mmCIF file of C-alpha atoms in Angstrom:
data_model
loop_
_atom_site.group_PDB
_atom_site.id
_atom_site.type_symbol
_atom_site.label_atom_id
_atom_site.label_comp_id
_atom_site.label_asym_id
_atom_site.label_seq_id
_atom_site.Cartn_x
_atom_site.Cartn_y
_atom_site.Cartn_z
ATOM 1 C CA MET A 1079 78.502 178.038 113.439
ATOM 2 C CA LYS A 1080 80.215 181.150 111.325
ATOM 3 C CA THR A 1081 83.686 178.329 112.497
ATOM 4 C CA ILE A 1082 81.837 175.794 110.563
ATOM 5 C CA ILE A 1083 80.660 177.071 107.673
ATOM 6 C CA ALA A 1084 84.052 178.792 107.107
ATOM 7 C CA ALA A 1085 85.557 175.357 107.272
ATOM 8 C CA CYS A 1086 82.857 173.456 105.075
ATOM 9 C CA SER A 1087 83.906 175.866 102.493
ATOM 10 C CA GLN A 1088 87.558 175.925 102.487
ATOM 11 C CA ASN A 1089 87.383 172.256 102.402
ATOM 12 C CA LEU A 1090 85.132 172.413 99.208
ATOM 13 C CA SER A 1091 87.908 174.544 97.402
ATOM 14 C CA GLY A 1092 90.507 172.253 98.270
ATOM 15 C CA SER A 1093 88.709 169.980 97.179
ATOM 16 C CA ARG A 1094 87.906 172.203 93.145
ATOM 17 C CA ALA A 1095 91.231 172.507 93.792
ATOM 18 C CA SER A 1096 92.503 169.134 93.839
ATOM 19 C CA ILE A 1097 89.624 167.790 91.203
ATOM 20 C CA GLN A 1098 91.121 171.038 88.928
ATOM 21 C CA THR A 1099 94.175 169.659 89.716
ATOM 22 C CA ALA A 1100 93.752 166.320 88.696
ATOM 23 C CA LEU A 1101 92.246 167.066 85.152
ATOM 24 C CA ARG A 1102 95.161 169.270 84.459
ATOM 25 C CA THR A 1103 97.538 165.906 84.723
ATOM 26 C CA LEU A 1104 95.176 164.366 82.788
ATOM 27 C CA LEU A 1105 94.900 166.699 79.649
ATOM 28 C CA ALA A 1106 98.473 167.493 80.428
ATOM 29 C CA VAL A 1107 99.427 163.477 79.318
ATOM 30 C CA PRO A 1108 99.654 162.338 75.472
ATOM 31 C CA TRP A 1109 97.074 160.553 73.880
ATOM 32 C CA PRO A 1110 98.406 157.769 71.232
ATOM 33 C CA SER A 1111 98.649 159.561 68.612
ATOM 34 C CA GLN A 1112 97.150 157.403 65.194
ATOM 35 C CA ARG A 1113 100.273 155.285 65.264
ATOM 36 C CA ASP A 1114 100.325 153.960 67.815
ATOM 37 C CA ILE A 1115 96.385 152.995 67.366
ATOM 38 C CA GLY A 1116 96.830 151.368 64.547
ATOM 39 C CA SER A 1117 100.347 149.870 65.707
ATOM 40 C CA ALA A 1118 98.232 147.972 68.483
ATOM 41 C CA LEU A 1119 95.560 147.399 66.433
ATOM 42 C CA GLN A 1120 98.642 145.242 64.273
ATOM 43 C CA LEU A 1121 99.979 143.563 66.552
ATOM 44 C CA LEU A 1122 96.762 142.606 68.088
ATOM 45 C CA ALA A 1123 95.308 141.127 65.062
ATOM 46 C CA VAL A 1124 98.571 139.067 64.772
ATOM 47 C CA LEU A 1125 97.804 138.132 68.293
ATOM 48 C CA GLN A 1126 94.443 136.738 67.186
ATOM 49 C CA TRP A 1127 95.851 134.862 64.201
ATOM 50 C CA VAL A 1128 98.791 132.957 66.087
ATOM 51 C CA LEU A 1129 96.596 131.914 68.998
ATOM 52 C CA SER A 1130 93.918 130.599 66.731
ATOM 53 C CA PHE A 1131 96.047 128.490 64.557
ATOM 54 C CA LEU A 1132 98.482 127.465 67.288
ATOM 55 C CA LEU A 1133 96.035 127.012 70.481
ATOM 56 C CA LEU A 1134 92.425 126.878 69.533
ATOM 57 C CA GLY A 1135 92.033 123.703 68.046
ATOM 58 C CA ILE A 1136 93.634 121.728 71.046
ATOM 59 C CA VAL A 1137 90.981 124.490 73.500
ATOM 60 C CA SER A 1138 88.588 123.424 71.423
ATOM 61 C CA LEU A 1139 89.279 119.154 71.731
ATOM 62 C CA LEU A 1140 89.823 119.935 75.524
ATOM 63 C CA LEU A 1141 86.289 122.506 76.460
ATOM 64 C CA LEU A 1142 84.424 119.261 74.412
ATOM 65 C CA ILE A 1143 86.008 116.482 76.686
ATOM 66 C CA TYR A 1144 85.697 119.088 79.549
ATOM 67 C CA LEU A 1145 81.145 119.319 78.856
ATOM 68 C CA LEU A 1146 80.935 115.697 78.270
ATOM 69 C CA PHE A 1147 80.990 115.016 82.124
ATOM 70 C CA THR A 1148 78.913 117.516 82.767
ATOM 71 C CA SER A 1149 75.865 118.498 82.570
ATOM 72 C CA LEU A 1150 76.487 120.448 79.052
ATOM 73 C CA TRP A 1151 77.377 117.133 77.672
ATOM 74 C CA LEU A 1152 74.839 116.760 75.288
ATOM 75 C CA ILE A 1153 76.822 119.601 73.110
ATOM 76 C CA PRO A 1154 79.256 118.071 72.562
ATOM 77 C CA VAL A 1155 77.315 114.843 71.397
ATOM 78 C CA LEU A 1156 75.427 116.859 69.286
ATOM 79 C CA TYR A 1157 78.365 118.697 68.273
ATOM 80 C CA LEU A 1158 80.075 115.158 67.228
ATOM 81 C CA ALA A 1159 77.284 113.649 65.250
ATOM 82 C CA TRP A 1160 77.427 117.131 63.152
ATOM 83 C CA ILE A 1161 81.636 116.284 62.445
ATOM 84 C CA ILE A 1162 80.162 112.475 61.518
ATOM 85 C CA PHE A 1163 77.339 113.601 59.618
ATOM 86 C CA ASP A 1164 79.896 116.559 58.233
ATOM 87 C CA TRP A 1165 83.022 114.572 58.034
ATOM 88 C CA ASP A 1166 83.180 114.669 54.248
ATOM 89 C CA THR A 1167 82.743 118.716 53.847
ATOM 90 C CA PRO A 1168 86.246 119.479 53.271
ATOM 91 C CA GLU A 1169 87.101 117.792 50.405
ATOM 92 C CA LYS A 1170 83.559 119.176 48.719
ATOM 93 C CA GLY A 1171 84.314 122.179 48.162
ATOM 94 C CA GLY A 1172 84.027 123.686 52.028
ATOM 95 C CA ARG A 1173 81.951 126.360 53.618
ATOM 96 C CA ARG A 1174 83.690 128.875 51.936
ATOM 97 C CA LEU A 1175 82.658 133.052 54.253
ATOM 98 C CA SER A 1176 83.423 135.946 51.378
ATOM 99 C CA CYS A 1177 82.866 137.916 54.223
ATOM 100 C CA LEU A 1178 85.665 136.520 56.524
ATOM 101 C CA ARG A 1179 88.221 137.044 53.454
ATOM 102 C CA ARG A 1180 86.940 141.012 53.948
ATOM 103 C CA TRP A 1181 87.546 140.918 57.000
ATOM 104 C CA THR A 1182 88.952 144.473 58.432
ATOM 105 C CA VAL A 1183 91.815 142.860 61.401
ATOM 106 C CA TRP A 1184 93.209 141.270 57.992
ATOM 107 C CA LYS A 1185 94.489 144.566 56.798
ATOM 108 C CA HIS A 1186 96.011 144.956 60.146
ATOM 109 C CA PHE A 1187 97.738 141.909 59.644
ATOM 110 C CA ARG A 1188 99.011 142.872 56.676
ATOM 111 C CA ASP A 1189 100.416 146.098 57.788
ATOM 112 C CA TYR A 1190 102.039 144.625 61.042
ATOM 113 C CA PHE A 1191 105.444 143.288 58.272
ATOM 114 C CA PRO A 1192 104.041 144.215 55.990
ATOM 115 C CA VAL A 1193 102.764 141.851 53.111
ATOM 116 C CA LYS A 1194 103.130 142.689 49.449
ATOM 117 C CA LEU A 1195 102.335 140.687 46.727
ATOM 118 C CA VAL A 1196 104.017 140.780 42.858
ATOM 119 C CA LYS A 1197 102.258 139.660 39.660
ATOM 120 C CA THR A 1198 103.848 139.416 37.158
ATOM 121 C CA HIS A 1199 101.937 137.482 34.702
ATOM 122 C CA ASP A 1200 98.011 137.264 34.307
ATOM 123 C CA LEU A 1201 96.423 134.159 35.024
ATOM 124 C CA SER A 1202 93.389 134.182 32.817
ATOM 125 C CA PRO A 1203 89.967 133.050 33.915
ATOM 126 C CA SER A 1204 90.150 129.727 31.578
ATOM 127 C CA HIS A 1205 92.302 127.687 33.806
ATOM 128 C CA ASN A 1206 92.810 126.227 36.561
ATOM 129 C CA TYR A 1207 96.424 126.393 38.488
ATOM 130 C CA ILE A 1208 98.291 124.849 40.908
ATOM 131 C CA ILE A 1209 100.804 127.147 42.605
ATOM 132 C CA GLY A 1210 103.141 126.970 44.367
ATOM 133 C CA SER A 1211 103.993 128.861 47.665
ATOM 134 C CA HIS A 1212 107.703 128.116 49.020
ATOM 135 C CA PRO A 1213 109.245 128.745 51.422
ATOM 136 C CA HIS A 1214 107.397 127.149 53.208
ATOM 137 C CA GLY A 1215 108.654 129.139 56.913
ATOM 138 C CA ILE A 1216 107.505 128.152 60.350
ATOM 139 C CA LEU A 1217 103.721 129.736 60.075
ATOM 140 C CA CYS A 1218 103.306 129.877 55.820
ATOM 141 C CA VAL A 1219 102.475 133.774 57.037
ATOM 142 C CA GLY A 1220 102.916 135.090 53.222
ATOM 143 C CA ALA A 1221 100.544 132.117 51.804
ATOM 144 C CA PHE A 1222 97.434 132.768 54.317
ATOM 145 C CA CYS A 1223 97.992 136.692 54.334
ATOM 146 C CA ASN A 1224 97.504 136.464 50.402
ATOM 147 C CA PHE A 1225 95.761 133.653 49.113
ATOM 148 C CA ILE A 1226 92.935 133.819 52.122
ATOM 149 C CA THR A 1227 92.649 137.312 53.411
ATOM 150 C CA GLY A 1228 91.821 139.853 50.919
ATOM 151 C CA SER A 1229 93.558 142.571 52.156
ATOM 152 C CA THR A 1230 96.916 142.234 49.683
ATOM 153 C CA GLY A 1231 94.403 142.523 46.796
ATOM 154 C CA PHE A 1232 94.641 139.199 44.816
ATOM 155 C CA GLU A 1233 91.261 139.537 43.806
ATOM 156 C CA GLU A 1234 91.869 142.522 41.959
ATOM 157 C CA LEU A 1235 95.415 141.561 40.836
ATOM 158 C CA PHE A 1236 94.449 138.362 39.298
ATOM 159 C CA PRO A 1237 90.454 139.737 37.625
ATOM 160 C CA GLY A 1238 88.585 135.945 37.898
ATOM 161 C CA ILE A 1239 90.393 134.082 39.839
ATOM 162 C CA ARG A 1240 89.098 132.637 43.136
ATOM 163 C CA SER A 1241 92.727 131.703 45.191
ATOM 164 C CA PHE A 1242 92.345 128.661 47.803
ATOM 165 C CA LEU A 1243 95.177 127.538 50.218
ATOM 166 C CA THR A 1244 95.964 123.351 51.109
ATOM 167 C CA THR A 1245 96.654 122.944 54.723
ATOM 168 C CA LEU A 1246 96.833 119.329 57.019
ATOM 169 C CA ALA A 1247 94.247 117.208 56.659
ATOM 170 C CA GLY A 1248 94.484 116.413 60.238
ATOM 171 C CA ASN A 1249 93.429 120.221 61.261
ATOM 172 C CA PHE A 1250 90.279 119.513 59.691
ATOM 173 C CA ARG A 1251 89.682 116.493 62.227
ATOM 174 C CA LEU A 1252 89.832 119.709 65.475
ATOM 175 C CA PRO A 1253 86.558 120.506 66.351
ATOM 176 C CA LEU A 1254 85.178 124.130 65.967
ATOM 177 C CA PHE A 1255 88.982 124.387 64.581
ATOM 178 C CA ARG A 1256 87.747 123.005 61.026
ATOM 179 C CA GLU A 1257 84.795 125.405 60.968
ATOM 180 C CA TYR A 1258 87.355 127.994 61.573
ATOM 181 C CA LEU A 1259 89.285 126.951 58.493
ATOM 182 C CA MET A 1260 87.308 125.811 55.995
ATOM 183 C CA SER A 1261 85.240 129.323 56.573
ATOM 184 C CA GLY A 1262 88.486 131.098 55.313
ATOM 185 C CA GLY A 1263 88.782 129.395 51.941
ATOM 186 C CA LEU A 1264 91.059 126.356 53.666
ATOM 187 C CA PHE A 1265 90.748 123.309 52.325
ATOM 188 C CA PRO A 1266 92.752 119.904 53.390
ATOM 189 C CA VAL A 1267 96.448 118.835 51.008
ATOM 190 C CA THR A 1268 94.857 115.814 50.093
ATOM 191 C CA ARG A 1269 93.919 114.167 46.491
ATOM 192 C CA ARG A 1270 90.406 114.768 46.780
ATOM 193 C CA ALA A 1271 90.458 118.195 48.011
ATOM 194 C CA ILE A 1272 92.466 119.302 45.449
ATOM 195 C CA GLY A 1273 90.467 117.440 42.567
ATOM 196 C CA TYR A 1274 87.650 117.971 43.782
ATOM 197 C CA LEU A 1275 88.402 122.253 43.599
ATOM 198 C CA LEU A 1276 89.893 121.731 40.167
ATOM 199 C CA SER A 1277 86.986 118.880 38.349
ATOM 200 C CA GLN A 1278 83.729 120.169 40.051
ATOM 201 C CA GLN A 1279 83.763 124.593 39.863
ATOM 202 C CA GLY A 1280 84.704 124.989 37.042
ATOM 203 C CA THR A 1281 87.917 127.632 36.163
ATOM 204 C CA GLY A 1282 89.552 129.802 37.913
ATOM 205 C CA ASN A 1283 90.755 128.541 40.776
ATOM 206 C CA ALA A 1284 93.909 128.827 41.835
ATOM 207 C CA VAL A 1285 94.817 125.899 44.770
ATOM 208 C CA ALA A 1286 98.111 127.333 45.987
ATOM 209 C CA ILE A 1287 100.445 124.561 48.354
ATOM 210 C CA VAL A 1288 103.095 124.567 50.684
ATOM 211 C CA ILE A 1289 104.873 122.134 48.721
ATOM 212 C CA GLY A 1290 107.303 121.694 51.562
ATOM 213 C CA GLY A 1291 105.499 121.081 54.047
ATOM 214 C CA ALA A 1292 106.428 120.725 57.953
ATOM 215 C CA ALA A 1293 109.797 118.975 55.964
ATOM 216 C CA GLU A 1294 110.841 122.591 54.905
ATOM 217 C CA SER A 1295 110.234 124.306 57.896
ATOM 218 C CA LEU A 1296 113.028 121.756 60.068
ATOM 219 C CA SER A 1297 115.972 123.954 57.900
ATOM 220 C CA CYS A 1298 113.457 127.419 58.468
ATOM 221 C CA ARG A 1299 116.085 130.836 59.267
ATOM 222 C CA PRO A 1300 116.851 134.203 58.593
ATOM 223 C CA GLY A 1301 119.345 134.404 55.692
ATOM 224 C CA VAL A 1302 118.693 130.135 55.056
ATOM 225 C CA THR A 1303 116.944 129.902 50.612
ATOM 226 C CA THR A 1304 116.485 126.262 51.000
ATOM 227 C CA LEU A 1305 113.333 124.615 49.714
ATOM 228 C CA ILE A 1306 112.279 120.444 50.182
ATOM 229 C CA LEU A 1307 111.180 120.417 46.274
ATOM 230 C CA LYS A 1308 113.258 117.349 44.618
ATOM 231 C CA ASN A 1309 110.975 114.754 45.602
ATOM 232 C CA ARG A 1310 107.583 116.370 46.458
ATOM 233 C CA LYS A 1311 106.230 115.176 42.658
ATOM 234 C CA GLY A 1312 102.777 114.607 43.734
ATOM 235 C CA PHE A 1313 101.498 118.195 42.942
ATOM 236 C CA VAL A 1314 103.216 118.507 39.343
ATOM 237 C CA ARG A 1315 101.177 114.973 39.126
ATOM 238 C CA MET A 1316 96.973 116.245 40.369
ATOM 239 C CA ALA A 1317 98.132 118.912 37.873
ATOM 240 C CA LEU A 1318 98.697 116.976 34.852
ATOM 241 C CA ARG A 1319 95.520 115.347 35.777
ATOM 242 C CA HIS A 1320 93.236 118.423 35.970
ATOM 243 C CA GLY A 1321 94.783 120.345 32.929
ATOM 244 C CA ALA A 1322 95.647 122.818 35.874
ATOM 245 C CA PHE A 1323 99.145 124.959 35.071
ATOM 246 C CA LEU A 1324 102.374 125.499 37.072
ATOM 247 C CA VAL A 1325 101.921 128.626 38.562
ATOM 248 C CA PRO A 1326 105.379 128.960 41.025
ATOM 249 C CA SER A 1327 105.473 131.589 44.088
ATOM 250 C CA PHE A 1328 108.024 132.625 46.137
ATOM 251 C CA SER A 1329 107.691 134.705 50.103
ATOM 252 C CA PHE A 1330 111.069 136.865 50.665
ATOM 253 C CA GLY A 1331 111.286 137.316 53.533
ATOM 254 C CA GLU A 1332 109.101 134.376 55.314
ATOM 255 C CA ASN A 1333 112.535 133.357 56.789
ATOM 256 C CA ASP A 1334 113.085 136.321 58.508
ATOM 257 C CA LEU A 1335 109.686 136.355 61.043
ATOM 258 C CA PHE A 1336 110.803 133.598 64.256
ATOM 259 C CA ARG A 1337 114.246 132.815 65.158
ATOM 260 C CA GLN A 1338 114.394 128.171 65.275
ATOM 261 C CA VAL A 1339 116.884 126.266 67.174
ATOM 262 C CA VAL A 1340 117.776 124.051 64.144
ATOM 263 C CA PHE A 1341 119.651 120.892 64.725
ATOM 264 C CA GLU A 1342 122.182 119.027 62.446
ATOM 265 C CA GLU A 1343 121.244 115.922 60.912
ATOM 266 C CA GLY A 1344 121.849 113.527 62.232
ATOM 267 C CA SER A 1345 121.393 114.831 65.583
ATOM 268 C CA TRP A 1346 118.956 112.996 67.954
ATOM 269 C CA MET A 1347 117.258 115.783 68.106
ATOM 270 C CA ARG A 1348 116.972 115.491 64.525
ATOM 271 C CA SER A 1349 115.913 112.190 64.503
ATOM 272 C CA ILE A 1350 112.701 113.141 66.395
ATOM 273 C CA GLN A 1351 111.909 115.667 64.989
ATOM 274 C CA ARG A 1352 111.330 113.539 61.607
ATOM 275 C CA ARG A 1353 109.925 110.658 63.242
ATOM 276 C CA PHE A 1354 107.030 113.165 64.497
ATOM 277 C CA GLN A 1355 106.869 114.581 61.148
ATOM 278 C CA LYS A 1356 105.483 111.457 59.716
ATOM 279 C CA MET A 1357 103.919 110.170 62.343
ATOM 280 C CA MET A 1358 102.048 113.675 63.152
ATOM 281 C CA GLY A 1359 102.536 115.549 59.859
ATOM 282 C CA PHE A 1360 103.794 118.028 61.803
ATOM 283 C CA ALA A 1361 107.076 119.059 62.963
ATOM 284 C CA PRO A 1362 107.685 120.233 66.836
ATOM 285 C CA CYS A 1363 109.370 123.403 65.834
ATOM 286 C CA LEU A 1364 111.900 125.406 68.138
ATOM 287 C CA PHE A 1365 111.121 128.713 67.909
ATOM 288 C CA TYR A 1366 110.927 131.768 69.282
ATOM 289 C CA GLY A 1367 109.518 135.913 68.142
ATOM 290 C CA ARG A 1368 109.570 139.061 69.498
ATOM 291 C CA GLY A 1369 106.833 139.529 72.857
ATOM 292 C CA LEU A 1370 103.955 141.347 74.035
ATOM 293 C CA THR A 1371 104.951 144.317 75.317
ATOM 294 C CA SER A 1372 108.484 145.229 73.277
ATOM 295 C CA GLY A 1373 110.065 144.030 70.482
ATOM 296 C CA ARG A 1374 113.032 143.323 71.849
ATOM 297 C CA SER A 1375 110.685 140.238 74.226
ATOM 298 C CA ARG A 1376 111.015 137.255 73.553
ATOM 299 C CA GLY A 1377 107.378 135.079 72.781
ATOM 300 C CA PHE A 1378 106.164 133.777 69.974
ATOM 301 C CA LEU A 1379 104.663 136.176 67.637
ATOM 302 C CA PRO A 1380 106.992 136.628 64.353
ATOM 303 C CA TYR A 1381 109.495 139.710 64.059
ATOM 304 C CA ALA A 1382 107.794 142.494 62.217
ATOM 305 C CA ARG A 1383 109.768 141.350 58.804
ATOM 306 C CA PRO A 1384 108.443 142.309 55.934
ATOM 307 C CA ILE A 1385 107.296 139.572 53.298
ATOM 308 C CA THR A 1386 107.110 140.032 49.622
ATOM 309 C CA THR A 1387 105.370 137.960 47.810
ATOM 310 C CA VAL A 1388 105.472 137.559 43.670
ATOM 311 C CA VAL A 1389 103.798 135.518 41.706
ATOM 312 C CA GLY A 1390 106.223 133.843 38.496
ATOM 313 C CA GLU A 1391 104.624 132.986 35.244
ATOM 314 C CA PRO A 1392 101.968 130.174 34.275
ATOM 315 C CA LEU A 1393 103.772 127.187 32.648
ATOM 316 C CA ALA A 1394 101.059 125.277 30.361
ATOM 317 C CA VAL A 1395 100.410 121.948 31.218
ATOM 318 C CA PRO A 1396 98.661 119.265 29.449
ATOM 319 C CA LYS A 1397 95.312 117.407 30.673
ATOM 320 C CA VAL A 1398 96.661 113.376 30.694
ATOM 321 C CA GLU A 1399 94.830 111.413 33.077
ATOM 322 C CA ASN A 1400 96.930 108.530 33.832
ATOM 323 C CA PRO A 1401 100.136 110.604 33.364
ATOM 324 C CA SER A 1402 103.875 108.730 33.035
ATOM 325 C CA ARG A 1403 106.826 108.814 35.770
ATOM 326 C CA GLU A 1404 108.809 110.885 31.894
ATOM 327 C CA LEU A 1405 106.649 113.087 31.927
ATOM 328 C CA VAL A 1406 105.683 113.762 35.289
ATOM 329 C CA ASP A 1407 109.991 114.552 35.776
ATOM 330 C CA ARG A 1408 109.501 116.857 32.830
ATOM 331 C CA TYR A 1409 107.304 119.598 34.433
ATOM 332 C CA HIS A 1410 108.649 118.769 37.280
ATOM 333 C CA GLU A 1411 112.133 119.811 36.055
ATOM 334 C CA LEU A 1412 109.948 122.832 33.902
ATOM 335 C CA TYR A 1413 108.801 123.959 37.274
ATOM 336 C CA ILE A 1414 111.905 123.665 38.920
ATOM 337 C CA ARG A 1415 113.902 126.540 36.413
ATOM 338 C CA ALA A 1416 110.882 128.248 36.307
ATOM 339 C CA LEU A 1417 110.227 129.026 40.670
ATOM 340 C CA LEU A 1418 114.878 129.334 39.782
ATOM 341 C CA LYS A 1419 114.251 131.729 37.573
ATOM 342 C CA LEU A 1420 111.239 133.695 39.465
ATOM 343 C CA PHE A 1421 113.517 134.191 42.396
ATOM 344 C CA ASN A 1422 117.261 135.173 40.753
ATOM 345 C CA GLU A 1423 115.574 138.011 38.702
ATOM 346 C CA ASN A 1424 113.589 139.467 42.188
ATOM 347 C CA LYS A 1425 115.466 138.786 45.226
ATOM 348 C CA THR A 1426 118.381 142.110 45.215
ATOM 349 C CA LYS A 1427 114.892 143.709 44.503
ATOM 350 C CA TYR A 1428 113.987 142.593 47.940
ATOM 351 C CA GLY A 1429 116.124 142.460 50.439
ATOM 352 C CA LEU A 1430 118.523 139.715 49.268
ATOM 353 C CA SER A 1431 121.494 140.228 47.617
ATOM 354 C CA GLU A 1432 123.019 138.829 43.719
ATOM 355 C CA SER A 1433 125.529 136.018 45.592
ATOM 356 C CA ASP A 1434 122.414 134.865 47.558
ATOM 357 C CA GLU A 1435 121.666 131.250 45.904
ATOM 358 C CA LEU A 1436 118.339 128.880 46.713
ATOM 359 C CA HIS A 1437 119.600 125.841 47.468
ATOM 360 C CA ILE A 1438 116.657 123.013 46.464
ATOM 361 C CA LEU A 1439 116.960 119.344 48.389
#
């Protein structure tokens, strides 16, 4: 009996020693620092944003199609009926949720790059504005962060001004994705939607338009500052019709977030990209960024590169219901001059050299 008790005591002593050793080992492991936790939150914020924009629409559509052939078929049927009833809402002011704009995750999103908004002139709440956003880049990170989220302080820098951002109208035909876009304050880049924002909601509205669009994304690569703008005059015509002042803005660093396989003009791959763009409204770019586990690996997340969006001086525009071609050309030229001035005055401050030029096609 004494032998059994001694053996049990020995086992208990050994177990306690093992537990103590394990606890000492666990406590010896360095806990993640506040900086490590912050970096992880920033990475997750960017990951959810990229996945939302690249996959949410397609996944939602496939899910609803799948549900049609299950016992839950009534859900997609009712939602389809709702979309038909709600079809025009994106072009009539949408359903913007202020709480989503103030979502804490956008602060982590901002800090990942980081993104900064720079004001050069005041914007009066007694006018409406069309902000030209340049360049397009791959995913328009600067435009989204500054004009949709409140993380960079747009409303504090421009008191009394409400900012909106336009995107492809086709995005608002995708189930659930349309609700996500509208709740954030995005609108279709159509005459009807822009006209509603500039005429039906009083003054103090600033509609940001990424003027270069999908065509410009095909030329996006680090160190290249080429804009598609010479024949893009619809935004000037809209500004004249509604008397909205034109405001140039430029996001320095936007083209440094991804690496893209750029096909030369005239090549068969570029031809395929152009045709796809005309049919679908967006261009299929072959690009890559960093991976999820390491900044040195390749993946679909943007590289952590600083983006500085500089908002320039507003260009006063008269209200002309039916502007002539000559008038549109005149204000289009004035806008280009203002944009070039903004770029040249700020390029050396935000990562470019004095010899870098802005090419406008």
